[in-house]
mmCIF file of C-alpha atoms in Angstrom:
data_model
loop_
_atom_site.group_PDB
_atom_site.id
_atom_site.type_symbol
_atom_site.label_atom_id
_atom_site.label_comp_id
_atom_site.label_asym_id
_atom_site.label_seq_id
_atom_site.Cartn_x
_atom_site.Cartn_y
_atom_site.Cartn_z
ATOM 1 C CA MET L 67 8.916 -21.511 -0.258
ATOM 2 C CA ALA L 68 9.739 -24.231 2.304
ATOM 3 C CA LEU L 69 7.456 -27.250 2.578
ATOM 4 C CA ARG L 70 4.948 -26.250 5.310
ATOM 5 C CA ARG L 71 3.425 -29.253 7.165
ATOM 6 C CA PHE L 72 0.492 -29.468 9.755
ATOM 7 C CA ASP L 73 1.507 -30.192 13.335
ATOM 8 C CA ILE L 74 -1.004 -33.045 13.846
ATOM 9 C CA GLU L 75 -0.036 -34.177 17.420
ATOM 10 C CA ALA L 76 -0.254 -30.705 18.683
ATOM 11 C CA GLY L 77 -3.637 -29.869 17.025
ATOM 12 C CA GLY L 78 -5.796 -32.298 19.082
ATOM 13 C CA ASP L 79 -9.025 -33.646 17.758
ATOM 14 C CA THR L 80 -11.361 -30.850 18.012
ATOM 15 C CA PHE L 81 -11.581 -27.059 17.539
ATOM 16 C CA ALA L 82 -14.531 -24.457 18.218
ATOM 17 C CA PHE L 83 -14.735 -20.753 17.617
ATOM 18 C CA LYS L 84 -15.183 -18.607 20.573
ATOM 19 C CA PRO L 85 -18.654 -17.337 21.028
ATOM 20 C CA GLU L 86 -17.607 -13.665 20.657
ATOM 21 C CA THR L 87 -16.083 -14.473 17.231
ATOM 22 C CA GLU L 88 -19.672 -15.615 15.910
ATOM 23 C CA ASP L 89 -20.448 -12.057 15.007
ATOM 24 C CA LYS L 90 -17.187 -11.428 13.050
ATOM 25 C CA ILE L 91 -17.955 -14.782 11.263
ATOM 26 C CA ALA L 92 -21.383 -13.373 10.336
ATOM 27 C CA PHE L 93 -19.989 -10.151 9.023
ATOM 28 C CA TRP L 94 -17.656 -11.848 6.499
ATOM 29 C CA ARG L 95 -19.850 -14.340 5.331
ATOM 30 C CA ALA L 96 -22.723 -11.762 4.488
ATOM 31 C CA LYS L 97 -20.347 -9.978 2.154
ATOM 32 C CA TYR L 98 -20.743 -13.027 -0.082
ATOM 33 C CA PRO L 99 -23.791 -14.562 -1.985
ATOM 34 C CA ALA L 100 -24.996 -17.707 -0.801
ATOM 35 C CA ASP L 101 -23.187 -19.648 -3.616
ATOM 36 C CA ARG L 102 -20.049 -17.891 -3.124
ATOM 37 C CA GLN L 103 -19.406 -18.609 0.682
ATOM 38 C CA ARG L 104 -15.948 -20.081 -0.083
ATOM 39 C CA SER L 105 -14.878 -16.548 -0.982
ATOM 40 C CA ALA L 106 -14.639 -15.912 2.804
ATOM 41 C CA VAL L 107 -12.157 -18.796 3.618
ATOM 42 C CA ILE L 108 -9.198 -16.379 4.162
ATOM 43 C CA PRO L 109 -10.827 -14.062 6.865
ATOM 44 C CA MET L 110 -12.376 -17.330 8.239
ATOM 45 C CA LEU L 111 -8.988 -18.954 8.624
ATOM 46 C CA TRP L 112 -7.660 -15.707 10.204
ATOM 47 C CA LEU L 113 -10.298 -15.891 12.670
ATOM 48 C CA ALA L 114 -9.737 -19.555 13.569
ATOM 49 C CA GLN L 115 -6.098 -18.715 13.981
ATOM 50 C CA LYS L 116 -6.928 -16.038 16.441
ATOM 51 C CA ASP L 117 -9.162 -18.296 18.366
ATOM 52 C CA ASN L 118 -6.510 -21.122 18.292
ATOM 53 C CA ASN L 119 -3.661 -19.363 20.313
ATOM 54 C CA GLY L 120 -2.287 -17.850 17.251
ATOM 55 C CA TRP L 121 -1.906 -20.893 14.839
ATOM 56 C CA LEU L 122 -4.241 -23.300 12.596
ATOM 57 C CA SER L 123 -4.606 -26.771 13.854
ATOM 58 C CA GLU L 124 -6.042 -29.318 11.406
ATOM 59 C CA PRO L 125 -9.300 -29.445 13.266
ATOM 60 C CA ALA L 126 -9.567 -25.710 12.742
ATOM 61 C CA MET L 127 -9.190 -25.767 9.182
ATOM 62 C CA ARG L 128 -11.760 -28.670 8.885
ATOM 63 C CA GLU L 129 -14.137 -26.223 10.935
ATOM 64 C CA VAL L 130 -13.735 -23.725 8.367
ATOM 65 C CA ALA L 131 -14.248 -26.104 5.531
ATOM 66 C CA ASP L 132 -17.264 -27.554 7.070
ATOM 67 C CA ARG L 133 -18.826 -23.939 7.616
ATOM 68 C CA LEU L 134 -18.239 -23.045 4.190
ATOM 69 C CA GLU L 135 -19.094 -26.361 2.735
ATOM 70 C CA MET L 136 -15.476 -26.854 1.023
ATOM 71 C CA PRO L 137 -13.478 -29.876 0.474
ATOM 72 C CA TYR L 138 -11.018 -30.144 3.143
ATOM 73 C CA ILE L 139 -8.223 -30.065 0.558
ATOM 74 C CA ARG L 140 -9.225 -26.784 -0.703
ATOM 75 C CA VAL L 141 -8.867 -25.121 2.712
ATOM 76 C CA TYR L 142 -5.490 -27.108 3.205
ATOM 77 C CA GLU L 143 -4.267 -25.476 -0.079
ATOM 78 C CA VAL L 144 -5.043 -21.931 1.126
ATOM 79 C CA ALA L 145 -3.640 -22.260 4.522
ATOM 80 C CA THR L 146 -0.201 -23.704 3.266
ATOM 81 C CA PHE L 147 0.090 -21.351 0.460
ATOM 82 C CA TYR L 148 -0.069 -18.144 2.776
ATOM 83 C CA THR L 149 2.574 -17.816 5.391
ATOM 84 C CA MET L 150 0.481 -15.493 7.507
ATOM 85 C CA PHE L 151 -1.047 -18.568 8.484
ATOM 86 C CA ARG L 152 1.107 -20.777 10.961
ATOM 87 C CA LEU L 153 0.686 -24.546 10.908
ATOM 88 C CA GLN L 154 2.434 -25.215 14.476
ATOM 89 C CA PRO L 155 2.005 -23.719 17.920
ATOM 90 C CA VAL L 156 3.475 -20.291 18.584
ATOM 91 C CA GLY L 157 4.058 -18.480 21.881
ATOM 92 C CA LYS L 158 1.784 -15.707 23.278
ATOM 93 C CA PHE L 159 3.907 -13.213 21.760
ATOM 94 C CA HIS L 160 5.015 -14.483 18.411
ATOM 95 C CA ILE L 161 7.730 -12.262 16.699
ATOM 96 C CA GLN L 162 7.683 -11.968 12.877
ATOM 97 C CA LEU L 163 11.238 -10.619 11.883
ATOM 98 C CA CYS L 164 11.541 -8.701 8.671
ATOM 99 C CA GLY L 165 14.549 -10.232 6.726
ATOM 100 C CA THR L 166 14.077 -8.548 3.342
ATOM 101 C CA THR L 167 16.595 -6.391 1.675
ATOM 102 C CA PRO L 168 15.909 -2.692 3.429
ATOM 103 C CA CYS L 169 15.808 -4.267 6.948
ATOM 104 C CA MET L 170 18.990 -6.708 6.259
ATOM 105 C CA LEU L 171 21.016 -3.581 5.137
ATOM 106 C CA ARG L 172 19.803 -1.709 8.512
ATOM 107 C CA GLY L 173 20.816 -4.491 10.780
ATOM 108 C CA ALA L 174 18.185 -7.192 10.646
ATOM 109 C CA GLU L 175 20.986 -9.815 11.274
ATOM 110 C CA SER L 176 21.714 -8.490 14.466
ATOM 111 C CA LEU L 177 17.985 -8.641 15.405
ATOM 112 C CA LYS L 178 18.125 -12.335 14.284
ATOM 113 C CA GLU L 179 20.957 -13.124 16.608
ATOM 114 C CA VAL L 180 18.869 -11.381 19.426
ATOM 115 C CA CYS L 181 16.006 -13.787 18.835
ATOM 116 C CA LYS L 182 18.378 -16.784 18.839
ATOM 117 C CA LYS L 183 19.857 -15.836 22.251
ATOM 118 C CA GLU L 184 16.733 -14.622 23.935
ATOM 119 C CA ILE L 185 14.198 -17.039 22.520
ATOM 120 C CA GLY L 186 15.878 -19.897 20.659
ATOM 121 C CA PRO L 187 15.769 -21.263 17.069
ATOM 122 C CA ALA L 188 13.045 -20.181 14.647
ATOM 123 C CA MET L 189 9.486 -21.399 15.761
ATOM 124 C CA PHE L 190 10.805 -22.519 18.992
ATOM 125 C CA VAL L 191 8.440 -21.720 21.852
ATOM 126 C CA THR L 192 9.749 -20.862 25.116
ATOM 127 C CA ASP L 193 8.977 -23.202 28.192
ATOM 128 C CA ASP L 194 6.634 -20.375 29.687
ATOM 129 C CA LYS L 195 4.793 -20.406 26.098
ATOM 130 C CA ARG L 196 5.282 -16.627 25.987
ATOM 131 C CA LEU L 197 7.639 -16.128 23.223
ATOM 132 C CA SER L 198 8.435 -17.411 19.757
ATOM 133 C CA TRP L 199 9.783 -16.052 16.492
ATOM 134 C CA GLU L 200 10.414 -16.577 12.717
ATOM 135 C CA GLU L 201 12.020 -14.539 9.957
ATOM 136 C CA VAL L 202 9.511 -13.449 7.207
ATOM 137 C CA GLU L 203 9.330 -11.395 3.838
ATOM 138 C CA CYS L 204 8.779 -7.646 3.568
ATOM 139 C CA LEU L 205 5.971 -6.175 6.102
ATOM 140 C CA GLY L 206 5.829 -2.846 4.243
ATOM 141 C CA ALA L 207 7.763 -0.509 6.647
ATOM 142 C CA CYS L 208 10.834 -0.272 4.847
ATOM 143 C CA VAL L 209 11.363 3.399 5.706
ATOM 144 C CA ASN L 210 11.452 2.495 9.306
ATOM 145 C CA ALA L 211 13.785 -0.404 8.858
ATOM 146 C CA PRO L 212 14.728 -2.712 10.657
ATOM 147 C CA MET L 213 11.445 -3.626 12.115
ATOM 148 C CA ALA L 214 9.452 -6.674 13.320
ATOM 149 C CA GLN L 215 5.770 -7.331 13.923
ATOM 150 C CA ILE L 216 4.808 -8.737 17.428
ATOM 151 C CA ASN L 217 1.404 -10.185 17.127
ATOM 152 C CA ASP L 218 -0.619 -7.280 15.543
ATOM 153 C CA ASP L 219 1.711 -4.553 16.335
ATOM 154 C CA TYR L 220 4.765 -3.040 14.402
ATOM 155 C CA PHE L 221 8.056 -2.248 16.227
ATOM 156 C CA GLU L 222 10.144 -0.169 13.997
ATOM 157 C CA ASP L 223 13.674 1.531 14.011
ATOM 158 C CA LEU L 224 14.894 -1.349 16.134
ATOM 159 C CA SER L 225 18.645 -1.854 17.510
ATOM 160 C CA ALA L 226 19.924 -4.855 19.031
ATOM 161 C CA ASP L 227 19.766 -3.053 22.392
ATOM 162 C CA SER L 228 16.147 -1.694 22.017
ATOM 163 C CA PHE L 229 15.131 -5.012 20.587
ATOM 164 C CA THR L 230 16.659 -7.019 23.619
ATOM 165 C CA GLU L 231 14.711 -4.537 25.980
ATOM 166 C CA ILE L 232 11.504 -5.197 24.089
ATOM 167 C CA ILE L 233 11.967 -8.983 24.367
ATOM 168 C CA SER L 234 12.872 -8.551 28.043
ATOM 169 C CA LYS L 235 9.625 -6.715 28.720
ATOM 170 C CA LEU L 236 7.465 -9.468 27.187
ATOM 171 C CA LYS L 237 9.053 -12.103 28.993
ATOM 172 C CA ASN L 238 8.456 -10.321 32.397
ATOM 173 C CA GLY L 239 4.827 -9.232 31.526
ATOM 174 C CA ALA L 240 5.576 -5.532 30.941
ATOM 175 C CA GLU L 241 3.933 -3.492 28.295
ATOM 176 C CA ALA L 242 6.158 -2.719 25.362
ATOM 177 C CA GLN L 243 5.191 0.189 23.328
ATOM 178 C CA PRO L 244 4.983 -0.496 19.629
ATOM 179 C CA GLY L 245 6.055 1.853 16.852
ATOM 180 C CA PRO L 246 9.123 3.858 16.131
ATOM 181 C CA GLN L 247 11.835 3.015 18.736
ATOM 182 C CA ILE L 248 13.723 6.306 18.035
ATOM 183 C CA ASP L 249 12.462 9.875 18.387
ATOM 184 C CA ARG L 250 10.232 10.423 15.616
ATOM 185 C CA VAL L 251 6.337 10.158 14.771
ATOM 186 C CA ASN L 252 5.301 7.437 12.339
ATOM 187 C CA SER L 253 7.848 7.904 9.450
ATOM 188 C CA GLY L 254 8.718 11.565 10.000
ATOM 189 C CA PRO L 255 12.164 12.819 10.334
ATOM 190 C CA GLU L 256 14.293 12.050 13.499
ATOM 191 C CA GLY L 257 14.093 14.812 15.989
ATOM 192 C CA GLY L 258 10.929 16.200 14.386
ATOM 193 C CA THR L 259 10.292 17.991 10.809
ATOM 194 C CA THR L 260 12.136 21.072 10.188
ATOM 195 C CA VAL L 261 10.163 21.956 7.041
ATOM 196 C CA LEU L 262 6.418 23.013 6.489
ATOM 197 C CA THR L 263 6.305 23.970 10.365
ATOM 198 C CA GLU L 264 4.275 27.455 9.614
ATOM 199 C CA PRO L 265 0.880 27.243 11.422
ATOM 200 C CA HIS L 266 -0.995 28.855 8.535
ATOM 201 C CA LEU L 267 -0.268 25.877 6.567
ATOM 202 C CA PHE L 268 -2.445 23.675 8.500
ATOM 203 C CA ASP L 269 -5.266 26.085 9.924
ATOM 204 C CA GLY L 270 -7.319 26.063 6.822
ATOM 205 C CA THR L 271 -6.662 29.738 5.769
ATOM 206 C CA ARG L 272 -4.709 28.829 2.633
ATOM 207 C CA ASN L 273 -7.823 27.007 1.426
ATOM 208 C CA LYS L 274 -9.990 30.086 1.659
ATOM 209 C CA ILE L 275 -10.175 31.868 -2.261
ATOM 210 C CA SER L 276 -11.011 35.651 -2.229
ATOM 211 C CA THR L 277 -10.468 36.071 -5.941
ATOM 212 C CA LEU L 278 -9.771 33.804 -8.941
ATOM 213 C CA PRO L 279 -6.162 33.728 -9.775
ATOM 214 C CA ASN L 280 -4.495 35.059 -12.905
ATOM 215 C CA LEU L 281 -7.410 37.560 -13.806
ATOM 216 C CA PRO L 282 -6.321 40.944 -15.451
ATOM 217 C CA VAL L 283 -6.271 43.912 -13.230
ATOM 218 C CA PRO L 284 -8.311 46.643 -14.541
ATOM 219 C CA ALA L 285 -6.984 50.210 -14.490
ATOM 220 C CA GLU L 286 -8.119 52.580 -11.876
ATOM 221 C CA ASP L 287 -9.901 54.929 -13.934
ATOM 222 C CA SER L 288 -11.338 52.578 -16.360
ATOM 223 C CA ASN L 289 -14.971 51.840 -16.882
ATOM 224 C CA THR L 290 -15.622 48.142 -17.101
ATOM 225 C CA GLU L 291 -19.173 48.621 -18.482
ATOM 226 C CA ALA L 292 -19.347 47.504 -22.184
ATOM 227 C CA LYS L 293 -20.608 50.077 -24.660
ATOM 228 C CA GLY L 294 -21.038 48.633 -28.054
ATOM 229 C CA MET L 295 -19.058 46.748 -30.260
ATOM 230 C CA PRO L 296 -15.186 47.788 -30.771
ATOM 231 C CA LYS L 297 -14.193 49.810 -33.703
ATOM 232 C CA GLU L 298 -13.142 47.675 -36.751
ATOM 233 C CA SER L 299 -9.819 48.234 -38.336
ATOM 234 C CA ALA L 300 -9.552 48.798 -42.066
ATOM 235 C CA PRO L 301 -8.893 45.667 -43.912
ATOM 236 C CA THR L 302 -5.236 45.332 -44.823
ATOM 237 C CA ASN L 303 -5.378 42.816 -48.037
ATOM 238 C CA THR L 304 -6.960 45.228 -50.652
ATOM 239 C CA LYS L 305 -3.704 46.368 -52.454
ATOM 240 C CA ARG L 306 -1.907 43.163 -54.137
ATOM 241 C CA GLU L 307 1.162 43.612 -56.522
ATOM 242 C CA THR L 308 0.547 42.185 -59.817
ATOM 243 C CA PRO L 309 3.080 41.902 -62.835
ATOM 244 C CA GLU L 310 0.995 44.495 -64.892
ATOM 245 C CA ALA L 311 1.199 47.043 -62.079
ATOM 246 C CA THR L 312 4.933 47.010 -61.474
ATOM 247 C CA PRO L 313 6.720 49.875 -63.019
ATOM 248 C CA GLY L 314 9.308 49.180 -65.949
ATOM 249 C CA ALA L 315 8.133 45.682 -66.269
ATOM 250 C CA LYS L 316 8.054 43.989 -69.838
ATOM 251 C CA THR L 317 5.884 41.091 -70.824
ATOM 252 C CA THR L 318 6.366 38.419 -73.386
ATOM 253 C CA LEU L 319 3.839 35.963 -74.647
ATOM 254 C CA LEU L 320 4.762 32.339 -73.893
ATOM 255 C CA PRO L 321 3.481 29.549 -75.879
ATOM 256 C CA LYS L 322 0.924 27.268 -74.208
ATOM 257 C CA ARG L 323 0.430 23.685 -75.295
ATOM 258 C CA ASP L 324 -3.303 23.877 -74.872
ATOM 259 C CA GLY L 325 -4.880 27.363 -75.360
ATOM 260 C CA PRO L 326 -3.701 30.749 -76.228
ATOM 261 C CA PRO L 327 -0.444 32.292 -75.294
ATOM 262 C CA THR L 328 0.129 33.500 -71.935
ATOM 263 C CA LYS L 329 1.976 36.596 -70.665
ATOM 264 C CA LYS L 330 5.238 36.634 -68.552
ATOM 265 C CA SER L 331 7.050 39.489 -66.917
ATOM 266 C CA ASP L 332 10.799 40.081 -67.730
ATOM 267 C CA GLU L 333 11.481 40.214 -64.004
ATOM 268 C CA ASP L 334 10.218 36.607 -63.396
#
């Protein structure tokens, strides 16, 4: 991981949460006991970043530490560890371009060149303060690669042309539509699905059970009413063959070490 430093000069001397953020702060702090308030440090830093134009200044981190009664250094450690927290100013629209293997194999390098051409080097903020970008690790939308996150929205299935068009819209104040930039819904196949399209699969009728499966089917003339116990069959183990009962068998006496002699059949 690269060394991450605060931008002390750009951060100013003070920071204050916006009034409308106080309810969110109360929500997150209420999740933890009074003696475990520091557990809310990550959502608190995220809210501070939102209220500070998309990045964390050193005064913003100190405000979080004061509210949670934490040493400043503990908050600095969290903010510098997680790359979701930005430590220098960003544009109104900050682009996080995924450069991990699936996106790289699908053309992320060409998107990086678009960023350099249309915006400038990584973490550079355009003169109108509207755009900045950086390369990040996997954002979890690999099936829609290549993709980028712009502020809180995912823009997927990008090409150099479609990405250039999106950046142009952001530059000129036009709305850019997030999501897949090709003809598909979410992560479905391009052009629409061709399987599992039968309406009865989705109208709930298949969930209705009229009979239990795998039950035996009774004969048409059978009476299902039980009438006493079934008839028992005769036992099959009453006749056993013994040496004495075998015709033509001769027996001889064999000496036994302890006790009287025993008989043995000639057939053995």
